[in-house]
Coordinates of C-alpha atoms in Angstrom, one line a residue:
X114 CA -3.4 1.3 1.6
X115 CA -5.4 -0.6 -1.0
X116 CA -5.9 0.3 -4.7
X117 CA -9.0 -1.5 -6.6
X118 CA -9.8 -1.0 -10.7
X119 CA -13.1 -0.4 -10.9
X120 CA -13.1 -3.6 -13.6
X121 CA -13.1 -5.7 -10.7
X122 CA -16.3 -7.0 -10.5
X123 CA -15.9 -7.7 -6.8
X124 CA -15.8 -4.4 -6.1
X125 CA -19.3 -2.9 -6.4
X126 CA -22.5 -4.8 -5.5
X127 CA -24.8 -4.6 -9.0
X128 CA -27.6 -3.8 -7.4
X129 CA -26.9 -0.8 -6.0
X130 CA -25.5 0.5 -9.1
X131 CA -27.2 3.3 -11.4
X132 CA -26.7 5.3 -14.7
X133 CA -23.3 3.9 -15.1
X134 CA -21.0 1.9 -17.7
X135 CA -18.1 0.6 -17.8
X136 CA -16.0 1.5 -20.6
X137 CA -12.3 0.4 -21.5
X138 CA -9.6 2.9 -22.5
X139 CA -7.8 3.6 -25.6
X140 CA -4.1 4.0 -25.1
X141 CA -2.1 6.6 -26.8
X142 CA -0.3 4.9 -29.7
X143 CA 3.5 6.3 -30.1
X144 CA 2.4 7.9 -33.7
X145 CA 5.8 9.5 -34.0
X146 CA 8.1 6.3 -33.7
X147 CA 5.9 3.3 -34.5
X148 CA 6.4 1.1 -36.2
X149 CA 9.3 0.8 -34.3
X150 CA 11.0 -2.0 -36.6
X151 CA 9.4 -3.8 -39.7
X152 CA 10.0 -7.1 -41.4
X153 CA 13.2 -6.0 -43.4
X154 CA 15.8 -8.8 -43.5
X155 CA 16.0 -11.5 -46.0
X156 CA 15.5 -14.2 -43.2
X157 CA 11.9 -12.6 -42.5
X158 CA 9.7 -13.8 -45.0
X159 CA 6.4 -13.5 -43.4
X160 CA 6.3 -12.1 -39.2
X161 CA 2.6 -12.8 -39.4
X162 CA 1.0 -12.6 -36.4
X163 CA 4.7 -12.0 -34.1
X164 CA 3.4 -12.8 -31.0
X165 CA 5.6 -10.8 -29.2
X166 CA 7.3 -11.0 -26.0
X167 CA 8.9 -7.4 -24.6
X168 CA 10.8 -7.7 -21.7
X169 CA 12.6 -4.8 -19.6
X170 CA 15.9 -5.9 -17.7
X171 CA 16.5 -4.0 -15.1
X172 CA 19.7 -5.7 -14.2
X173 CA 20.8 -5.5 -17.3
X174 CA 19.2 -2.1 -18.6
X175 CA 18.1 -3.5 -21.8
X176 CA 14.9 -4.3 -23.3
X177 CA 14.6 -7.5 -25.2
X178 CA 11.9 -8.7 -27.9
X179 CA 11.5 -12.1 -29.0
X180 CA 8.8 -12.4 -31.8
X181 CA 7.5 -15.6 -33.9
X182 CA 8.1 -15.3 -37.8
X183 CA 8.2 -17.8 -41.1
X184 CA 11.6 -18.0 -42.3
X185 CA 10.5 -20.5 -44.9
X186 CA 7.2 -19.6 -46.8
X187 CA 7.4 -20.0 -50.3
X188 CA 3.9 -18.5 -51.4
X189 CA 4.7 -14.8 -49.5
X190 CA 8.6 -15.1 -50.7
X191 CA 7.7 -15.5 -54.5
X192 CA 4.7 -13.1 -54.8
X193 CA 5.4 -9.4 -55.9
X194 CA 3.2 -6.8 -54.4
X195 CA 0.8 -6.7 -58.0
X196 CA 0.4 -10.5 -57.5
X197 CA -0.2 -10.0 -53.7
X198 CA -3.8 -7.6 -54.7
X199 CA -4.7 -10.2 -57.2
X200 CA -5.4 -13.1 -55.4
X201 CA -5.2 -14.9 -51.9
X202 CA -2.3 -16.4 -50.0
X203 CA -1.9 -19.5 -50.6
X204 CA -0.5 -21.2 -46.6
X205 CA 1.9 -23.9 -47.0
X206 CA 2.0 -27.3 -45.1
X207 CA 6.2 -26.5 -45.6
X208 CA 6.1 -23.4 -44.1
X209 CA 9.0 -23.1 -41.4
X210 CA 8.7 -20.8 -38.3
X211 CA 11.6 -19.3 -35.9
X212 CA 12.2 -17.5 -32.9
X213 CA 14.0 -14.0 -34.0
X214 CA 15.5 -11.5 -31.1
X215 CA 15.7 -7.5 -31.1
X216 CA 16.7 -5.6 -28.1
X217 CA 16.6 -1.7 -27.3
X218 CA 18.4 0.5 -24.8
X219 CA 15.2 2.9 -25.0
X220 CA 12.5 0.9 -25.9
X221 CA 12.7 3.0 -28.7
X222 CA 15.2 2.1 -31.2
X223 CA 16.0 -1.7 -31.9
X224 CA 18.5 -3.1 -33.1
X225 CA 18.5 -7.0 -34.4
X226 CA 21.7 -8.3 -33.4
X227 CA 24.0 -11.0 -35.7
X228 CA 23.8 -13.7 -33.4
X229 CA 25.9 -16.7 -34.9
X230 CA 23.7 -19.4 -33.6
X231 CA 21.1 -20.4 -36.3
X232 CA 22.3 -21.3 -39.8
X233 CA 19.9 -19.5 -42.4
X234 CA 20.7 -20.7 -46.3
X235 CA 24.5 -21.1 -45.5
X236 CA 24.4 -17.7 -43.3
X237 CA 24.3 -17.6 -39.1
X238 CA 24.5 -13.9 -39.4
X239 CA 21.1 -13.2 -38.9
X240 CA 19.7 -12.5 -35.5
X241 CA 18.0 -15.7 -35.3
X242 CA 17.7 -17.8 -31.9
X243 CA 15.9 -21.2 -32.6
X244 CA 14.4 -22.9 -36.0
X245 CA 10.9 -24.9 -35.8
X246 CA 9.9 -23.0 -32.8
X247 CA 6.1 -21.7 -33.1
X248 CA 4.4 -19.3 -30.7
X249 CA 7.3 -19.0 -28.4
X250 CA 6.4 -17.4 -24.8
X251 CA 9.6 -15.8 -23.1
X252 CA 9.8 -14.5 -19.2
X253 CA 11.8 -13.1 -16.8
X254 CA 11.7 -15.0 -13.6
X255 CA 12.4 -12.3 -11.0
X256 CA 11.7 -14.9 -8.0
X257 CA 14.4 -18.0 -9.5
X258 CA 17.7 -18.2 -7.2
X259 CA 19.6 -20.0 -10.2
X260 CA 21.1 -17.6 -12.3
X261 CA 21.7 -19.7 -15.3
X262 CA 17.4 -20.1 -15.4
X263 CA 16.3 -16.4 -14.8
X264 CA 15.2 -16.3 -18.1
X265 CA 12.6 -19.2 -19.6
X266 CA 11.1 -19.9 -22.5
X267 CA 8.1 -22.1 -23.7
X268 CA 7.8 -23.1 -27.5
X269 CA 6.2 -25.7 -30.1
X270 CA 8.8 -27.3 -31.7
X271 CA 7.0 -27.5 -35.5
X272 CA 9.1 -29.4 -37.6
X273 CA 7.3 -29.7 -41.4
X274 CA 6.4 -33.4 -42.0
X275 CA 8.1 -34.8 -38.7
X276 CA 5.4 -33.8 -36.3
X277 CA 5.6 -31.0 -33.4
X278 CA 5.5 -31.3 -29.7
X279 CA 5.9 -28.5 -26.6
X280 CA 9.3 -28.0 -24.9
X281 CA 11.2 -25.7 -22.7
X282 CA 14.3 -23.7 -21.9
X283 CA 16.2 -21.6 -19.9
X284 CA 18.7 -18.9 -20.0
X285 CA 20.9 -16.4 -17.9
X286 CA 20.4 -13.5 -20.3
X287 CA 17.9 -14.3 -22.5
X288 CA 20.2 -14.5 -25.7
X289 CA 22.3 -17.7 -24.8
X290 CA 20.1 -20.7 -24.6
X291 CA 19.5 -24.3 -23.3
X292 CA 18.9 -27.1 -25.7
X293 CA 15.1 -27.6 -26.0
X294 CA 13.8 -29.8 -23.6
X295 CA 10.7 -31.9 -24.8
X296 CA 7.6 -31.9 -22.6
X297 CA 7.1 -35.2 -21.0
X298 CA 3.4 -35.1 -20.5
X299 CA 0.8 -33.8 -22.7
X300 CA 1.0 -32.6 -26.7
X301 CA -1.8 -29.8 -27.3
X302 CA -2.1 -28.2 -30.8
X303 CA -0.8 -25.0 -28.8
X304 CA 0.0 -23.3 -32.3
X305 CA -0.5 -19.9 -30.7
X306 CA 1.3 -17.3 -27.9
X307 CA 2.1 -19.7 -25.9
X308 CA 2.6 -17.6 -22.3
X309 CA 4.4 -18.5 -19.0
X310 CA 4.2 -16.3 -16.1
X311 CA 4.6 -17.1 -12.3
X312 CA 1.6 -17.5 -10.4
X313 CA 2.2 -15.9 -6.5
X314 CA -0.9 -17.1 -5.1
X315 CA -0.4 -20.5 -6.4
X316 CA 3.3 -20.2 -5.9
X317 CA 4.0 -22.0 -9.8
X318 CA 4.0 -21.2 -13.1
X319 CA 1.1 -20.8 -15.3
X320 CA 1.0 -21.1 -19.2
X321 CA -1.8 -19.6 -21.3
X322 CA -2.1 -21.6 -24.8
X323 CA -5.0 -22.7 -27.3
X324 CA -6.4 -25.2 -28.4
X325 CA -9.8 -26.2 -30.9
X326 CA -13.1 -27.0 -29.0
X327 CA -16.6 -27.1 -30.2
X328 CA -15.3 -25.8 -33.1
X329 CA -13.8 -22.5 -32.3
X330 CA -10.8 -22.0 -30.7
X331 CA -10.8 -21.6 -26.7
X332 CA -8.1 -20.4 -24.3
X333 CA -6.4 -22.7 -22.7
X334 CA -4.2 -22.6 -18.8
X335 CA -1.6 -25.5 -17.7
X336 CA 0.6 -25.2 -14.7
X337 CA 3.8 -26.6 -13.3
X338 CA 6.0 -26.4 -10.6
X339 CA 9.7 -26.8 -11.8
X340 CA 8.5 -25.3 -15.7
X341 CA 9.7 -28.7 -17.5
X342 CA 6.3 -31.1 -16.4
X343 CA 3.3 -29.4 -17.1
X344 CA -0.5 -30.3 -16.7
X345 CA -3.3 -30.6 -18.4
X346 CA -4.2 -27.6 -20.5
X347 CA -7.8 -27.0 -19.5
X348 CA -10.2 -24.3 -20.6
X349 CA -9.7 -20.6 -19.1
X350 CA -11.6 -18.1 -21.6
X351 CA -13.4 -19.0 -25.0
X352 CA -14.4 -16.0 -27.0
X353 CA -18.0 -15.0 -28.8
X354 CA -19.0 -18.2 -31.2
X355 CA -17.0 -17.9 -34.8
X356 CA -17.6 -13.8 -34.6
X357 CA -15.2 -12.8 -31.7
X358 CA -12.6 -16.3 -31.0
X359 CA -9.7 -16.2 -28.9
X360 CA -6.4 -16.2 -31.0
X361 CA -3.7 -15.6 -28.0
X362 CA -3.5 -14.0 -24.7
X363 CA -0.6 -12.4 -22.8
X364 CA -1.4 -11.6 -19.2
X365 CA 0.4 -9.3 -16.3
X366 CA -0.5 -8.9 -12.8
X367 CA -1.3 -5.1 -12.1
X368 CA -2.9 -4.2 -8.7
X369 CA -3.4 -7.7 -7.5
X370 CA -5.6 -8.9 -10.7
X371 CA -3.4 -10.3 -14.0
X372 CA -5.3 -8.4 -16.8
X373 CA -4.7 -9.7 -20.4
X374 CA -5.2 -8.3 -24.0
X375 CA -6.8 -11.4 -25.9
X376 CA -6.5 -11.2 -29.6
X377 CA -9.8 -11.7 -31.4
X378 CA -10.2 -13.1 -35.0
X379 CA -13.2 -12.5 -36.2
X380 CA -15.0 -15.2 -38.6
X381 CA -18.2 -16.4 -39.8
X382 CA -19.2 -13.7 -42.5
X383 CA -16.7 -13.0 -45.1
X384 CA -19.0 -10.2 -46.0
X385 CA -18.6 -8.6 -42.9
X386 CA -15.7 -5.4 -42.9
X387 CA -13.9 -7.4 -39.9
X388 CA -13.6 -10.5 -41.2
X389 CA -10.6 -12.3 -40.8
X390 CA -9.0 -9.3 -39.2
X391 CA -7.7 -9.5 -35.3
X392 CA -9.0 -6.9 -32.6
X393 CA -7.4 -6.7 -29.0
X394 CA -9.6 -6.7 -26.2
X395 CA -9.0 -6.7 -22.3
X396 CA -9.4 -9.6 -19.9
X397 CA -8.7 -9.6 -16.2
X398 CA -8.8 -12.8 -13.6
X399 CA -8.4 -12.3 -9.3
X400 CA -6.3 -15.6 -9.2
X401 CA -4.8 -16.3 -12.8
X402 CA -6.8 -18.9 -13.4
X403 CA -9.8 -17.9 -14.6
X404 CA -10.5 -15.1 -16.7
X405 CA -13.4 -13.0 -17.9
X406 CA -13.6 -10.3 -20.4
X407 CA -13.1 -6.2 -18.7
X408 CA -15.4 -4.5 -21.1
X409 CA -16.9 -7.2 -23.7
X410 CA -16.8 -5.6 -27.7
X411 CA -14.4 -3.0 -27.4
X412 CA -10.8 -3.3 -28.3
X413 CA -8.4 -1.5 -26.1
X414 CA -5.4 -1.3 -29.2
X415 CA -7.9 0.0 -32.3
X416 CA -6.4 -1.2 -35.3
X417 CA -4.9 1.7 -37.6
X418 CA -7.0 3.4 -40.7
X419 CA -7.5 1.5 -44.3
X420 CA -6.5 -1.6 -45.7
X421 CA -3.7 -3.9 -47.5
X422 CA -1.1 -3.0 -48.8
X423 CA -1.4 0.8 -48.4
X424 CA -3.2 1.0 -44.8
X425 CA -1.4 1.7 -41.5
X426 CA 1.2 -0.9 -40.4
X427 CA -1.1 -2.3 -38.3
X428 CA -4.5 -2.0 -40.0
X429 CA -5.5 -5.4 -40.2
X430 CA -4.4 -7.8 -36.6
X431 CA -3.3 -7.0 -32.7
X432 CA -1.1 -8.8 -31.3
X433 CA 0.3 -7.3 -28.0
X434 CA 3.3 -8.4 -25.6
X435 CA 2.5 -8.1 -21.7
X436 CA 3.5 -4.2 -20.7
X437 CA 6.3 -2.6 -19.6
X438 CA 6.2 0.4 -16.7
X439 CA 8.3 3.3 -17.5
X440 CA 9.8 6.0 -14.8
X441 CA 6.8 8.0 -15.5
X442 CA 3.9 6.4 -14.4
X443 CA 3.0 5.2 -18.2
X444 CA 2.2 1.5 -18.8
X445 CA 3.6 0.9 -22.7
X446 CA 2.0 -2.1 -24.5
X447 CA 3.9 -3.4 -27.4
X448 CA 2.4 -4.8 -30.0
X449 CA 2.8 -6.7 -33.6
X450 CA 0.6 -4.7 -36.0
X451 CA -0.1 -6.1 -39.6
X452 CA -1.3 -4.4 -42.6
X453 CA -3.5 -7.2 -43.9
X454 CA -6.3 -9.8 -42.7
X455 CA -5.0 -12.5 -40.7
X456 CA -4.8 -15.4 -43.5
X457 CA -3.7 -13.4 -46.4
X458 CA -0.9 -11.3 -47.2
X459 CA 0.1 -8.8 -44.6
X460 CA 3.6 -7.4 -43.4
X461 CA 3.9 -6.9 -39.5
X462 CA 5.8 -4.6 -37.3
X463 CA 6.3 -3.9 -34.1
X464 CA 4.4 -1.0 -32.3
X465 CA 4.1 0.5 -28.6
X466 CA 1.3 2.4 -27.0
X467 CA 0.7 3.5 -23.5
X468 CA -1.6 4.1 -20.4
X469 CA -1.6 6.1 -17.4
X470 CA -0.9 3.8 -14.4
X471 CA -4.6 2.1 -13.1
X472 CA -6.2 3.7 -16.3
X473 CA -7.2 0.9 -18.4
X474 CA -11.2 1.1 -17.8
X475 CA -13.6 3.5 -16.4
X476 CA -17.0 3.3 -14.8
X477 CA -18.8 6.6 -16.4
X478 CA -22.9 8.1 -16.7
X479 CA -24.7 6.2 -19.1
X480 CA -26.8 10.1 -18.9
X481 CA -24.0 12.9 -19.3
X482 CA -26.6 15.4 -17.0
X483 CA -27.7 13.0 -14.3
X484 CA -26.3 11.6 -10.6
X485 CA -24.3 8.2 -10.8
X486 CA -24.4 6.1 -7.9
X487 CA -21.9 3.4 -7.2
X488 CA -21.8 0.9 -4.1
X489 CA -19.4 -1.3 -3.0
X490 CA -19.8 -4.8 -2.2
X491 CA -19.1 -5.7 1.7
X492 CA -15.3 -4.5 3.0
X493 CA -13.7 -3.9 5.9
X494 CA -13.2 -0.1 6.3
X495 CA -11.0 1.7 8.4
X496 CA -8.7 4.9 7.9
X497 CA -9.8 8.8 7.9
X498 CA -10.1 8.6 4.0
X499 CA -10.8 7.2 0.7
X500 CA -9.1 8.1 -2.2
X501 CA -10.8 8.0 -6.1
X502 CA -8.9 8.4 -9.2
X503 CA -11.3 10.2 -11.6
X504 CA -11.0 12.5 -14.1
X505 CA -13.7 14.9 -15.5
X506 CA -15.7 13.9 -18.6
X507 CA -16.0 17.8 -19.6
X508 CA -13.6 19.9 -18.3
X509 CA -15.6 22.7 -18.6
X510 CA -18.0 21.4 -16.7
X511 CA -17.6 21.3 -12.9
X512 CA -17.1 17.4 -11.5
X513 CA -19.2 16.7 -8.2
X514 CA -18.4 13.5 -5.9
X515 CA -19.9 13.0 -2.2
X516 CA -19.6 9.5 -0.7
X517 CA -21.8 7.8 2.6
X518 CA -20.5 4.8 4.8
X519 CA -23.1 2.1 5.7
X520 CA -23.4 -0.9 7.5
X521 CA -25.4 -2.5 5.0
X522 CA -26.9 -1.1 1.6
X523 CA -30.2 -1.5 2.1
X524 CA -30.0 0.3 5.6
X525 CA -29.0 3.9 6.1
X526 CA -25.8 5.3 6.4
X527 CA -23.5 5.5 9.9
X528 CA -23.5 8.4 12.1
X529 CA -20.8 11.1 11.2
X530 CA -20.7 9.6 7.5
X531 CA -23.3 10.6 5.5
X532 CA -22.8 12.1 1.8
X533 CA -23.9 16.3 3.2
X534 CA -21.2 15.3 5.3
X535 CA -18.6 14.2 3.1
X536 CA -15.9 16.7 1.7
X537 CA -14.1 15.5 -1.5
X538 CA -10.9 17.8 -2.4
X539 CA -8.2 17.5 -5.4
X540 CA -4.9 15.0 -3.9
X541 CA -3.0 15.0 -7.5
X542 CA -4.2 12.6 -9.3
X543 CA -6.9 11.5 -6.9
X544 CA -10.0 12.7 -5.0
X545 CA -9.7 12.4 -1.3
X546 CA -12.7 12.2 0.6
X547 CA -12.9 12.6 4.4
X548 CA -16.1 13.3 6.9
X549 CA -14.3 16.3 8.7
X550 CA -11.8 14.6 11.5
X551 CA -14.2 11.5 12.0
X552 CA -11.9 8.1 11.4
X553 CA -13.6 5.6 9.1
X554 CA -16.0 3.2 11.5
X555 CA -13.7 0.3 10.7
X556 CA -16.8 -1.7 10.3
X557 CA -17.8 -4.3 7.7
X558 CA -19.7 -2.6 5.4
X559 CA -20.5 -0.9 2.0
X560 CA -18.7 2.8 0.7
X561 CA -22.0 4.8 -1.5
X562 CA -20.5 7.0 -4.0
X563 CA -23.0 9.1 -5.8
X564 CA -20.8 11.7 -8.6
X565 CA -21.8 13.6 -11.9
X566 CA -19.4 14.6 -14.9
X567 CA -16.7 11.5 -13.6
X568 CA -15.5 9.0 -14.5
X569 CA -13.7 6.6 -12.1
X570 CA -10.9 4.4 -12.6
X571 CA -10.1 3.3 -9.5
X572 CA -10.9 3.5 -5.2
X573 CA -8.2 2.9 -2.4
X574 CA -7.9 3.3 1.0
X575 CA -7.8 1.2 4.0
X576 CA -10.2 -1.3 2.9
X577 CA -10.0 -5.2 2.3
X578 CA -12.6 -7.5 0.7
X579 CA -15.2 -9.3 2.8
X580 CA -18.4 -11.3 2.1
X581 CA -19.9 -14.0 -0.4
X582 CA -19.6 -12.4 -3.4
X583 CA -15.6 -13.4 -3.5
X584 CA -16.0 -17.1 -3.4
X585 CA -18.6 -19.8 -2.8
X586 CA -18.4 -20.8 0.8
X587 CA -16.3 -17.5 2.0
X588 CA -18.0 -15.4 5.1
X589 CA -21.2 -14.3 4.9
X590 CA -21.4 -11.9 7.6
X591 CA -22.7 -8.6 7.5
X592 CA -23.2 -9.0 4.0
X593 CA -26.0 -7.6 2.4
X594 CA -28.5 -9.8 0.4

């Protein structure tokens, strides 16, 4: 069996669509803990933007967080909050970033752990684990036989007045590290998340980065086979002109698509209440390579109420970490939240909120009152049943669904699987629906769903994807035009 998100745009065929919208979800933020640590040592002058990287170890039954931060900035380290509201930050060519480490048995509480392996001002006690490392990405490699490289990291090494280029390491726990090894090909400005992840259909690793293009700042993917030569970095994702551009993006693979929350700073009009401020929005991509925006304009992390200093924690910029699944079907996103606009003064802490498995967007009425019909594009279908996770806009209302099987959209549907015919019933969290003890046709062709007072994440049953509208050149048979 087969689960699809309804944000995949293979899915449905848009012309045989009506009254519907797609709509992504807000996640419930963890109010009662977050933030879940703040900038508070002596060593963290300025976390800024954090970029961080939360990784669950199952082996090891620990979480780990690696996050970006100045341990050197000079205009945030002598500025008093009263001088802070008076004027601008000031960012310095000087500025020094670092790679700091906290780790959690619950996810819950951190701790950040005296290291002994980065000298800060004459001090090592700190919980630093590398100097001059911007926009580190960390992973857990899960498919590498050498123990000593299951965890890998991918950094710019930033060193103020000597240049910076991109290197790599590895690690068997993620606390005791390689020496950085330098990239041998290829220098991009990369001074962003810069995030690894494996690549199954490709079988090699992937890194999302950033660079400046046409003036705004665009999305960038590389990829490499042993994680030390890398190509390229090409463009993957740009943004919405200066308004809406692409800051970072971590990804995950969820339900054969890797979805990613792209940080968005938004320029252009200092007038404007966002300005300068960084909203999270959702991307997804069917192969990792290319990616598109889930639900264009509407952040998935809002940022908290009011402004710098005295706003929420994380008021003013989004950055999130790839998500973590806990035991009870929740997907937690962790994210760096600051209090201020993105180039002035702002502290930043770490936060967590989370969604119900395969609830990140929904397709739902455009008119509360009226029948919304969804089609699928071309599958193969076979089984007794489809299943629909949807959940009642009113709950006072009652929810109808009623689904037809057809060769082709345009035609009508097969015998023994019309909508009268259908019978939807209450599985959990999912409607099943069957045609009495008929088998699905196992035929290449289309599912009609028709429903009122839904909305639907996501569809699964015995079906698999067939037809043109997957790739140029792919089978065109029995597809409808």
């Amino acid at each position: 069996m087969r689960s699809f998100l309804v944000l995949d745009r293979r899915f449905f065929n848009p012309q045989a669509m009506e009254n519907v919208k797609i709509k992504a979800a807000v996640p419930v933020k963890d109010r009662e803990n977050s933030p879940l640590f703040v900038q508070d040592m002596p060593w963290e002058v300025r976390i800024d933007n954090g970029y961080p990287n939360v990784i669950y170890d199952r082996r090891d039954k620990v979480f780990h967080c690696y996050y970006t931060l100045f341990t050197e900035d000079k205009d945030t380290e002598g500025t008093v909050l009263a001088e802070r509201m008076a004027r601008d930050y000031r960012p310095r060519m000087d500025r020094v970033t670092s790679l700091a480490y906290a780790e959690s048995k619950d996810g819950v509480h951190w701790q950040k752990p005296a290291l002994g392996i980065v000298d800060w001002r004459g001090s090592k006690e700190n919980n630093l684990l590398f100097r001059y490392a911007h926009g580190t990405g960390v992973m857990l490699d899960e498919q590498e036989k050498n123990p000593k490289r299951r965890y890998k990291l991918v950094t710019k090494v930033d060193i103020p007045g000597h240049g910076a280029h991109m290197a790599v390491s590895f690690s068997p726990d993620g606390i005791h590290w390689e020496e950085l090894i330098p990239w041998p090909e290829y220098n991009p400005t990369a001074d962003s998340h810069n995030f690894p992840y494996w690549n199954e259909q490709e079988k090699c690793y992937m890194l999302l980065s950033r660079i400046w293009k046409d003036g705004v700042r665009i999305t960038t993917i590389s990829h490499s086979k042993d994680f030390i030569h890398w190509s390229e970095p090409v463009e993957t994702l740009r943004g919405r002109g200066y308004e809406s551009q692409i800051y970072s993006m971590p990804v995950f693979l969820y339900q054969g698509l890797y979805l990613g929350f792209a940080s968005l700073i938004h320029e252009g009009d200092r007038q404007s209440d966002d300005f300068d401020c960084v909203d999270c929005e959702l991307t997804w991509s069917c192969d990792g390579k290319k990616f598109d925006f889930a639900a264009m304009g509407q952040p998935v992390i809002p940022r908290g109420e009011g402004r710098y200093p005295y706003g929420d924690f994380d008021c003013g910029c989004i950055y999130a970490s790839a998500p973590v699944m806990d035991e009870e079907n929740r997907v937690w996103v962790y994210y760096m939240g600051g209090n201020g606009k993105h180039t002035n003064f702002r502290e930043s802490s770490l936060g967590r909120a989370y969604w119900e498995a395969d609830k990140f967007a929904s397709l739902e009425p455009v008119k509360k009152d009226s029948d919304s019909i969804l089609t699928t594009t071309t599958l193969t279908i076979g089984g007794s049943f489809i299943d629909v996770l949807a959940d009642a806009e009113d709950k006072d209302k009652k929810w109808e669904l009623a689904a037809s099987i057809h060769p082709v959209w345009t035609e009508s549907f097969c015998k023994g699987f019309s909508m009268e015919e259908s019978e939807a019933e209450k599985c959990g969290r999912w409607i099943r629906i069957s045609w009495g003890q008929n088998r699905l046709p196992d035929i290449a062709g289309c599912i009609r769903l028709k429903f009122k007072n839904l909305k639907i994440w996501a569809i699964r049953g015995e079906l698999e994807y067939k037809g043109h509208r997957l790739w140029e050149g792919a089978d065109m048979e029995n597809e409808g035009m």
